[in-house]
């Protein structure tokens, strides 16, 4: 297994409920290292571009609206097998189906307001990280 980096977003339902530290604790307990982190307001254009693969889905408008409804925390996580590891720690997209102990099982409110984003492949992780971070801002 190789050391990888993956891209994470703590969504607006996290910052609204003051859960940044609680979610980060689960991430760190899972052995993932937060090597870059910034709290931002995602612009409408940024959210639309970030989720453009879902542009034809019926929930696209709702998703963009949610992601721009409050501050988010964008992160780079590093660790062994980080992409798959973080997907496991996040849990299923629908929190009703998320395994015990996962972030979405613990904190997510619904399939839309589901607390975290994590890259679904190493290739996408690289693309997503570049949308929000310069190399110099990542301190491994
Ligand atoms: P993920 O990789 O587990 O985040 O899931 P997807 O790539 O399938 O979907 C991206 C994001 O779109 C999810 O994390 C949700 O925030 C949102 N989403 C997915 N399915 C639905 C849905 O049925 N309704 C709504 N409102 N949002 C959804």
Short mmCIF file of C-alpha atoms and ligand atoms in Angstrom, two decimals:
data_model
loop_
_atom_site.label_atom_id
_atom_site.label_comp_id
_atom_site.label_asym_id
_atom_site.label_seq_id
_atom_site.Cartn_x
_atom_site.Cartn_y
_atom_site.Cartn_z
CA UNK A 1 0.00 0.00 0.00
CA UNK A 2 1.15 3.47 -0.84
CA UNK A 3 0.86 6.76 0.97
CA UNK A 4 -1.84 8.76 -0.80
CA UNK A 5 -3.55 12.11 -0.51
CA UNK A 6 -7.29 12.58 -0.79
CA UNK A 7 -9.53 15.64 -0.85
CA UNK A 8 -12.15 16.18 1.84
CA UNK A 9 -14.88 18.74 2.46
CA UNK A 10 -16.64 19.20 5.78
CA UNK A 11 -20.00 20.43 4.47
CA UNK A 12 -22.13 23.34 5.77
CA UNK A 13 -24.08 21.09 8.17
CA UNK A 14 -20.77 20.60 10.04
CA UNK A 15 -19.87 24.26 10.48
CA UNK A 16 -23.50 25.15 11.30
CA UNK A 17 -23.48 22.70 14.23
CA UNK A 18 -19.90 23.42 15.43
CA UNK A 19 -18.83 19.86 14.61
CA UNK A 20 -15.52 20.58 12.83
CA UNK A 21 -13.47 19.25 15.73
CA UNK A 22 -15.70 16.22 16.27
CA UNK A 23 -15.44 15.18 12.60
CA UNK A 24 -11.70 15.85 12.56
CA UNK A 25 -11.33 13.61 15.62
CA UNK A 26 -12.86 10.70 13.69
CA UNK A 27 -10.59 11.41 10.72
CA UNK A 28 -7.47 11.50 12.90
CA UNK A 29 -8.46 8.46 14.95
CA UNK A 30 -8.70 6.54 11.67
CA UNK A 31 -5.02 7.30 11.07
CA UNK A 32 -5.51 9.96 8.41
CA UNK A 33 -3.35 13.09 8.75
CA UNK A 34 -4.87 16.51 7.97
CA UNK A 35 -2.00 18.04 5.95
CA UNK A 36 -3.94 21.08 4.71
CA UNK A 37 -7.15 22.70 5.90
CA UNK A 38 -9.02 25.94 5.19
CA UNK A 39 -12.46 27.26 6.05
CA UNK A 40 -14.07 28.94 3.05
CA UNK A 41 -17.37 30.02 1.55
CA UNK A 42 -17.79 28.12 -1.68
CA UNK A 43 -18.99 30.35 -4.51
CA UNK A 44 -21.88 29.28 -6.71
CA UNK A 45 -19.42 28.85 -9.61
CA UNK A 46 -17.03 26.74 -7.50
CA UNK A 47 -19.82 24.45 -6.29
CA UNK A 48 -21.26 24.04 -9.79
CA UNK A 49 -17.84 23.17 -11.22
CA UNK A 50 -16.96 20.85 -8.34
CA UNK A 51 -20.16 18.83 -8.78
CA UNK A 52 -20.47 19.15 -12.57
CA UNK A 53 -20.49 15.33 -12.98
CA UNK A 54 -23.90 15.47 -11.28
CA UNK A 55 -25.25 18.33 -13.45
CA UNK A 56 -27.94 16.14 -15.02
CA UNK A 57 -29.08 14.62 -11.72
CA UNK A 58 -32.37 15.87 -10.23
CA UNK A 59 -30.67 16.89 -6.97
CA UNK A 60 -27.94 19.04 -8.60
CA UNK A 61 -29.62 22.40 -7.85
CA UNK A 62 -30.33 21.40 -4.26
CA UNK A 63 -26.74 20.17 -3.85
CA UNK A 64 -25.21 23.41 -5.14
CA UNK A 65 -27.57 25.43 -2.95
CA UNK A 66 -26.62 23.38 0.12
CA UNK A 67 -22.86 23.59 -0.52
CA UNK A 68 -23.07 27.39 -0.78
CA UNK A 69 -25.44 27.83 2.18
CA UNK A 70 -22.67 28.28 4.77
CA UNK A 71 -18.96 27.88 5.39
CA UNK A 72 -17.23 24.62 4.50
CA UNK A 73 -13.84 23.27 5.53
CA UNK A 74 -11.70 22.00 2.65
CA UNK A 75 -8.94 19.58 3.55
CA UNK A 76 -6.18 17.37 2.20
CA UNK A 77 -5.85 14.08 4.07
CA UNK A 78 -2.75 11.91 3.85
CA UNK A 79 -2.16 8.30 4.79
CA UNK A 80 -1.78 4.71 3.66
CA UNK A 81 -4.47 4.01 1.07
CA UNK A 82 -6.04 7.38 1.98
CA UNK A 83 -8.65 7.48 -0.81
CA UNK A 84 -10.32 4.16 0.05
CA UNK A 85 -9.67 4.58 3.78
CA UNK A 86 -11.51 7.92 3.90
CA UNK A 87 -14.45 6.54 1.86
CA UNK A 88 -14.71 3.79 4.50
CA UNK A 89 -14.50 6.28 7.39
CA UNK A 90 -17.16 8.52 5.74
CA UNK A 91 -19.73 5.72 5.36
CA UNK A 92 -22.46 5.32 2.74
CA UNK A 93 -23.87 8.40 0.95
CA UNK A 94 -27.24 7.83 2.65
CA UNK A 95 -26.63 8.01 6.41
CA UNK A 96 -29.46 5.51 6.99
CA UNK A 97 -27.22 2.95 5.27
CA UNK A 98 -23.92 4.07 6.81
CA UNK A 99 -22.06 1.57 9.01
CA UNK A 100 -21.72 2.11 12.74
CA UNK A 101 -18.90 4.41 13.74
CA UNK A 102 -18.67 6.13 10.35
CA UNK A 103 -18.83 9.92 10.11
CA UNK A 104 -22.13 9.90 8.24
CA UNK A 105 -23.71 7.42 10.67
CA UNK A 106 -22.65 9.60 13.60
CA UNK A 107 -23.41 13.06 12.22
CA UNK A 108 -25.25 13.20 8.88
CA UNK A 109 -28.82 14.48 8.73
CA UNK A 110 -29.92 13.18 5.30
CA UNK A 111 -28.66 11.92 1.93
CA UNK A 112 -28.24 15.55 0.85
CA UNK A 113 -26.88 17.07 4.06
CA UNK A 114 -24.42 14.26 4.60
CA UNK A 115 -21.56 15.99 6.42
CA UNK A 116 -18.55 15.08 4.28
CA UNK A 117 -17.18 14.75 0.76
CA UNK A 118 -14.27 12.47 -0.07
CA UNK A 119 -12.67 11.83 -3.46
CA UNK A 120 -13.77 8.60 -5.12
CA UNK A 121 -10.47 7.85 -6.90
CA UNK A 122 -6.81 8.82 -6.70
CA UNK A 123 -7.12 10.58 -10.05
CA UNK A 124 -10.08 12.67 -8.88
CA UNK A 125 -8.30 13.39 -5.59
CA UNK A 126 -5.48 15.06 -7.54
CA UNK A 127 -7.92 17.08 -9.64
CA UNK A 128 -10.01 18.15 -6.62
CA UNK A 129 -7.02 19.09 -4.45
CA UNK A 130 -5.75 21.40 -7.24
CA UNK A 131 -9.13 23.19 -7.32
CA UNK A 132 -8.65 24.40 -3.74
CA UNK A 133 -4.97 24.18 -2.73
CA UNK A 134 -1.54 25.19 -4.01
CA UNK A 135 1.25 22.68 -3.40
CA UNK A 136 2.92 25.09 -0.97
CA UNK A 137 -0.18 25.05 1.26
CA UNK A 138 0.07 21.30 1.82
CA UNK A 139 2.43 20.48 4.67
CA UNK A 140 2.98 16.75 4.99
P1 LIG B 1 -20.68 10.54 -2.35
O1 LIG B 1 -19.50 10.23 -3.23
O2 LIG B 1 -20.91 9.49 -1.28
O3 LIG B 1 -20.62 11.92 -1.76
O4 LIG B 1 -22.00 10.47 -3.26
P2 LIG B 1 -22.34 10.89 -4.76
O5 LIG B 1 -21.09 11.19 -5.55
O6 LIG B 1 -23.28 9.87 -5.29
O7 LIG B 1 -23.19 12.24 -4.59
C1 LIG B 1 -22.54 13.47 -4.33
C2 LIG B 1 -23.35 14.23 -3.31
O8 LIG B 1 -24.60 14.57 -3.86
C3 LIG B 1 -23.70 13.46 -2.03
O9 LIG B 1 -22.68 13.44 -1.07
C4 LIG B 1 -24.92 14.21 -1.54
O10 LIG B 1 -24.55 15.40 -0.83
C5 LIG B 1 -25.60 14.60 -2.84
N1 LIG B 1 -26.66 13.63 -3.17
C6 LIG B 1 -26.51 12.37 -3.64
N2 LIG B 1 -27.71 11.77 -3.81
C7 LIG B 1 -28.64 12.70 -3.44
C8 LIG B 1 -30.07 12.71 -3.39
O11 LIG B 1 -30.74 11.73 -3.72
N3 LIG B 1 -30.66 13.87 -2.94
C9 LIG B 1 -29.94 14.97 -2.58
N4 LIG B 1 -30.56 16.08 -2.15
N5 LIG B 1 -28.60 14.99 -2.61
C10 LIG B 1 -27.95 13.88 -3.03
#
